PDB file of C-alpha atoms in Angstrom:
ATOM      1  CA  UNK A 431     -57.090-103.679 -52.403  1.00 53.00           C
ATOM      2  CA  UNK A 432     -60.868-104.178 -52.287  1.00 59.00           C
ATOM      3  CA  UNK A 433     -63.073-104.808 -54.544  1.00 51.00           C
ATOM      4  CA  UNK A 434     -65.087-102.136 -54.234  1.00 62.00           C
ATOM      5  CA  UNK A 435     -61.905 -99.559 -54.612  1.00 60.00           C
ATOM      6  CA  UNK A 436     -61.003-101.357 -57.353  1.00 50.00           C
ATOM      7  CA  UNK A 437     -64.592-100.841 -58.905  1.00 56.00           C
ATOM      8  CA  UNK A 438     -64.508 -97.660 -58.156  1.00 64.00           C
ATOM      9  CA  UNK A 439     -61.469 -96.803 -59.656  1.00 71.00           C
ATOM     10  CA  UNK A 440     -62.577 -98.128 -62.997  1.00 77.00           C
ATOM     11  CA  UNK A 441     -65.688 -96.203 -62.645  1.00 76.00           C
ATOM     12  CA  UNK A 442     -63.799 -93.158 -62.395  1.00 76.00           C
ATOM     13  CA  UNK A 443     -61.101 -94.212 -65.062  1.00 76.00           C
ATOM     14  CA  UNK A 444     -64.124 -94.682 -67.913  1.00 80.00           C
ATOM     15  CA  UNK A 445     -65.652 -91.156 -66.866  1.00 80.00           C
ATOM     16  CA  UNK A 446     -62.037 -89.829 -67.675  1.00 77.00           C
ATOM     17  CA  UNK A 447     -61.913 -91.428 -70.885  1.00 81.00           C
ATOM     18  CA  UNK A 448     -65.671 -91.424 -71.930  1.00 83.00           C
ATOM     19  CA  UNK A 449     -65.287 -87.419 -71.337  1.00 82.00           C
ATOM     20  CA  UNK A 450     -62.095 -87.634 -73.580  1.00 84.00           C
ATOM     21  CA  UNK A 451     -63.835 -89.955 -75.757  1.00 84.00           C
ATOM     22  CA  UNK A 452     -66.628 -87.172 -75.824  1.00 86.00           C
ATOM     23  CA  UNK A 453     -64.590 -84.037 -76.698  1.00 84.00           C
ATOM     24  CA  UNK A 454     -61.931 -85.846 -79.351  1.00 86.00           C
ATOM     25  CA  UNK A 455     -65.066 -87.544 -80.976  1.00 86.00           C
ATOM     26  CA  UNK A 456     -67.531 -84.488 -82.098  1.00 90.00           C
ATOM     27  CA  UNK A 457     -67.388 -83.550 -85.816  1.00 90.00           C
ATOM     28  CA  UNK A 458     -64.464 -81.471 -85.712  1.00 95.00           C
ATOM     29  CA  UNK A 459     -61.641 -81.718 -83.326  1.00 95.00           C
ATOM     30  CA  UNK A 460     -59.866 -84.778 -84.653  1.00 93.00           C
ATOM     31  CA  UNK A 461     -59.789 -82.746 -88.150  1.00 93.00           C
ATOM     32  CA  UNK A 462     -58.186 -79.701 -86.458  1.00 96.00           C
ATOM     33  CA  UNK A 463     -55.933 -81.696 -85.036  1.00 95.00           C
ATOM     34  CA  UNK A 464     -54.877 -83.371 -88.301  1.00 93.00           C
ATOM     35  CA  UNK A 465     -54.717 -80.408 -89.591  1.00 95.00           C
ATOM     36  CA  UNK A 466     -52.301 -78.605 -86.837  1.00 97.00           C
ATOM     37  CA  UNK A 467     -50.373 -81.635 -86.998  1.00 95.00           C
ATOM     38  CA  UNK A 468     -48.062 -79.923 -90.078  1.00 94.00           C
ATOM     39  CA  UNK A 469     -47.647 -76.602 -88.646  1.00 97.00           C
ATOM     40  CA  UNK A 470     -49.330 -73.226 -86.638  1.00 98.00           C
ATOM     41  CA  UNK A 471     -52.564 -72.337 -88.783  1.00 98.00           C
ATOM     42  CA  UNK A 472     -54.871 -68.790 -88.813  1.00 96.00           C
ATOM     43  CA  UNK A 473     -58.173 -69.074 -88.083  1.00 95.00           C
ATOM     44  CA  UNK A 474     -59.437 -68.289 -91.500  1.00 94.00           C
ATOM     45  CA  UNK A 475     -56.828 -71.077 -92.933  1.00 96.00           C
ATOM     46  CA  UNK A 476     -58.408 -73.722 -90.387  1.00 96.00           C
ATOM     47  CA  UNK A 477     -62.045 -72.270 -91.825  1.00 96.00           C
ATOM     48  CA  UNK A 478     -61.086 -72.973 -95.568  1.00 96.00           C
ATOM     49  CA  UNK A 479     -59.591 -76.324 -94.808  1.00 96.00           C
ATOM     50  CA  UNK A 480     -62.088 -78.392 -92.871  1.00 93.00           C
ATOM     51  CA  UNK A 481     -64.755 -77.022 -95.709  1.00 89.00           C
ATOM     52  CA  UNK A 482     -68.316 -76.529 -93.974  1.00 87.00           C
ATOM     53  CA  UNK A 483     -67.675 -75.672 -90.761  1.00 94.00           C
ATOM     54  CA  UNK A 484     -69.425 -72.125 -89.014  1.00 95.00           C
ATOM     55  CA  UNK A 485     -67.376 -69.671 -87.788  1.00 95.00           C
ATOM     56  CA  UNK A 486     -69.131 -70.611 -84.282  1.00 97.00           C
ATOM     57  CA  UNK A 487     -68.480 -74.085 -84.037  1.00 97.00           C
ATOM     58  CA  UNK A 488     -64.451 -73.642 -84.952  1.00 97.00           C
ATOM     59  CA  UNK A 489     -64.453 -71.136 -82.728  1.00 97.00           C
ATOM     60  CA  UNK A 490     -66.111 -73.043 -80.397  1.00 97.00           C
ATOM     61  CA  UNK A 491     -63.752 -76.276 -81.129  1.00 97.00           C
ATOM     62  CA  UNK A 492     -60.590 -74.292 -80.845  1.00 98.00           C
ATOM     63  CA  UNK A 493     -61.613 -72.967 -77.392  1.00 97.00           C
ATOM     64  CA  UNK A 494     -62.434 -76.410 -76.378  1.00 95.00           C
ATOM     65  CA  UNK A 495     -59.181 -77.799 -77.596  1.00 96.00           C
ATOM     66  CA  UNK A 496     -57.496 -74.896 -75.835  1.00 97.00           C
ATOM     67  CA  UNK A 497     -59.077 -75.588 -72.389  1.00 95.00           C
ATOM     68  CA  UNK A 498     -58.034 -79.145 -72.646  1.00 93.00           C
ATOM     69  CA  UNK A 499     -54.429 -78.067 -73.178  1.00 96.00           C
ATOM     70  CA  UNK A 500     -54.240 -79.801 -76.697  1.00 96.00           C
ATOM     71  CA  UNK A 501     -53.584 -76.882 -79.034  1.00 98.00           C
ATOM     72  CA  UNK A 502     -52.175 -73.336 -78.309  1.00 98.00           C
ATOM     73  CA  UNK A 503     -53.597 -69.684 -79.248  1.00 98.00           C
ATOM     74  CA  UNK A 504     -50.942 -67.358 -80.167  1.00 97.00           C
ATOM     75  CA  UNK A 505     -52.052 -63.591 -80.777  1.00 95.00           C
ATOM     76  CA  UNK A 506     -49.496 -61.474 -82.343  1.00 93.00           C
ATOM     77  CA  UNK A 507     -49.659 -57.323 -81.472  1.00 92.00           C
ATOM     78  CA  UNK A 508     -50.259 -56.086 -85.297  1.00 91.00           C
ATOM     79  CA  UNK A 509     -52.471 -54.300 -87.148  1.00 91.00           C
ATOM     80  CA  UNK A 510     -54.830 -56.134 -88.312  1.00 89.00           C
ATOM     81  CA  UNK A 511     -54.606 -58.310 -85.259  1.00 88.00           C
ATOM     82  CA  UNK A 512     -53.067 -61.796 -86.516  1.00 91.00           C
ATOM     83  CA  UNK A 513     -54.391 -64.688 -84.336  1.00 94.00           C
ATOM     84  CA  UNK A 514     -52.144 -68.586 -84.924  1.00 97.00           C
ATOM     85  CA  UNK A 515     -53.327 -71.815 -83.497  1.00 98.00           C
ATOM     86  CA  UNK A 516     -50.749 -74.458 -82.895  1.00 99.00           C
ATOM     87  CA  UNK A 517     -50.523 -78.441 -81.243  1.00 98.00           C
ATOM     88  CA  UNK A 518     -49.181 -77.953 -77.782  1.00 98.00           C
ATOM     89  CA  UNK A 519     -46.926 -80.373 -76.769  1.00 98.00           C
ATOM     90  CA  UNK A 520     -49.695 -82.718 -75.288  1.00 97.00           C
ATOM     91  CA  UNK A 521     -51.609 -82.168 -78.504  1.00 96.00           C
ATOM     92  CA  UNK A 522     -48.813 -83.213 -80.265  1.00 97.00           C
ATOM     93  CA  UNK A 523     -49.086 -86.763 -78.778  1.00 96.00           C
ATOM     94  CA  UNK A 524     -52.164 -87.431 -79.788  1.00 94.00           C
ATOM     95  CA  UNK A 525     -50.663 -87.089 -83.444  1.00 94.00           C
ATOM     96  CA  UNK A 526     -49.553 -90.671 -83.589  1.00 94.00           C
ATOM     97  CA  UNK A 527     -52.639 -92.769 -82.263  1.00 92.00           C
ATOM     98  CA  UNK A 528     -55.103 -90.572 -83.892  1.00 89.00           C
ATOM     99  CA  UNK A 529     -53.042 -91.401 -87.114  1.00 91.00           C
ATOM    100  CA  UNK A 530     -53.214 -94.999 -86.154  1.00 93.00           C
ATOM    101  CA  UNK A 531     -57.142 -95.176 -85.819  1.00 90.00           C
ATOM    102  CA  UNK A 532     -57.539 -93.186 -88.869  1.00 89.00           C
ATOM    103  CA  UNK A 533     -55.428 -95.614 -90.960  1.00 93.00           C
ATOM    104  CA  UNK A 534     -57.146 -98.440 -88.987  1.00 95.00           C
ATOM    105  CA  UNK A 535     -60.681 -96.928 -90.274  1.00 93.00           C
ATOM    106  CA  UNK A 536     -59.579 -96.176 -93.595  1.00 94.00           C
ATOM    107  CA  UNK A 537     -58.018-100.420 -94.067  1.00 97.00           C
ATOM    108  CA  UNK A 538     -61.671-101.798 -92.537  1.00 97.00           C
ATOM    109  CA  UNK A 539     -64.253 -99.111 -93.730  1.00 95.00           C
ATOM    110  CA  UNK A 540     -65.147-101.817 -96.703  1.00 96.00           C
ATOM    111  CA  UNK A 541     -65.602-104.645 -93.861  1.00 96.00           C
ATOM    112  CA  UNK A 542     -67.527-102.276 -91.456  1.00 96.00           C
ATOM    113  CA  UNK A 543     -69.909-101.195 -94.571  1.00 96.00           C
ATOM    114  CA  UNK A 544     -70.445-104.675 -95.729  1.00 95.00           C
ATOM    115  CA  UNK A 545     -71.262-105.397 -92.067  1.00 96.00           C
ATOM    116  CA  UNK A 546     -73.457-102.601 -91.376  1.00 96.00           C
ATOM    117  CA  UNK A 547     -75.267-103.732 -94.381  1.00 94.00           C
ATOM    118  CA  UNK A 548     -75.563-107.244 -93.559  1.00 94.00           C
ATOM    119  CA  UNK A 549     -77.563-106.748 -90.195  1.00 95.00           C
ATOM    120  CA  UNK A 550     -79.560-103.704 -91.898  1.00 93.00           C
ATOM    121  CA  UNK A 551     -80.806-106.554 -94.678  1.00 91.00           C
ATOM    122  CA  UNK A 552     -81.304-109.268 -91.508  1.00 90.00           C
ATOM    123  CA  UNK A 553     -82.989-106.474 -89.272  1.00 86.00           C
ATOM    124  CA  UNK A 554     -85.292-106.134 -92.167  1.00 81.00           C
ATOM    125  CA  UNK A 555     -85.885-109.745 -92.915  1.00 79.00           C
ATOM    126  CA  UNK A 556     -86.923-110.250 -88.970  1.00 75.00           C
ATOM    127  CA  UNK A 557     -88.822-107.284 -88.899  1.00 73.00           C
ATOM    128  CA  UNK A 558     -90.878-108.356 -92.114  1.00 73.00           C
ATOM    129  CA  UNK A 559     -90.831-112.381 -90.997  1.00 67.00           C
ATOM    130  CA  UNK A 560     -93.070-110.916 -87.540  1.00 62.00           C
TER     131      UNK A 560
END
């Protein structure tokens, strides 16, 4: 194999998961995901749970999530119409290493603040030293 196929390959590889990266990484989606994670969910439960969210942007995060195959829309023939969202079974596998980061984040957030405020106070110090 070359090296330019191999480069190229990569290339393409990090546009596949910087665009994953992208979607799984807004404000939202990893929270409806958690969320999913215990079990089918209306809309206006999935509203009241991530707290703040517009109507728009869930809306707009379920379709998103539903184009990428990760959760499921389930409309029921009733009156009033009755709409549930559920993990598909690729959605479901992102259950376990989402967990993982999150539990990561949660264990290091202390060392990534004191960090964060280390090079604020040293970005300060050079900037006033100049």
């Amino acid at each position: 194999m070359s090296v330019e196929s191999i480069a190229s390959q990569d290339v393409a590889a990090c546009a596949v998961i910087r665009g994953t990266f992208d979607r799984l990484g807004d404000k939202w989606s990893l929270l409806v995901i958690k969320l999913l994670s215990d079990g089918p969910l209306r809309f206006s439960v999935l509203k009241e749970a991530t707290g703040g969210i517009s109507q728009r942007m869930l809306t707009l995060t379920l379709r998103k999530l539903e184009r990428d195959g990760l959760i499921t829309r389930t409309a029921f023939p009733e009156v009033p119409p009755r709409v549930e969202y559920a993990l598909s079974p690729l959605g479901r596998t992102l259950v376990e290493p989402v967990t993982a980061l999150a539990e990561w984040a949660v264990v290091r957030y202390a060392e990534i603040s004191e960090n964060q405020q280390s090079f604020d106070r040293n970005a300060r110090s050079a900037t006033k030293a100049k």
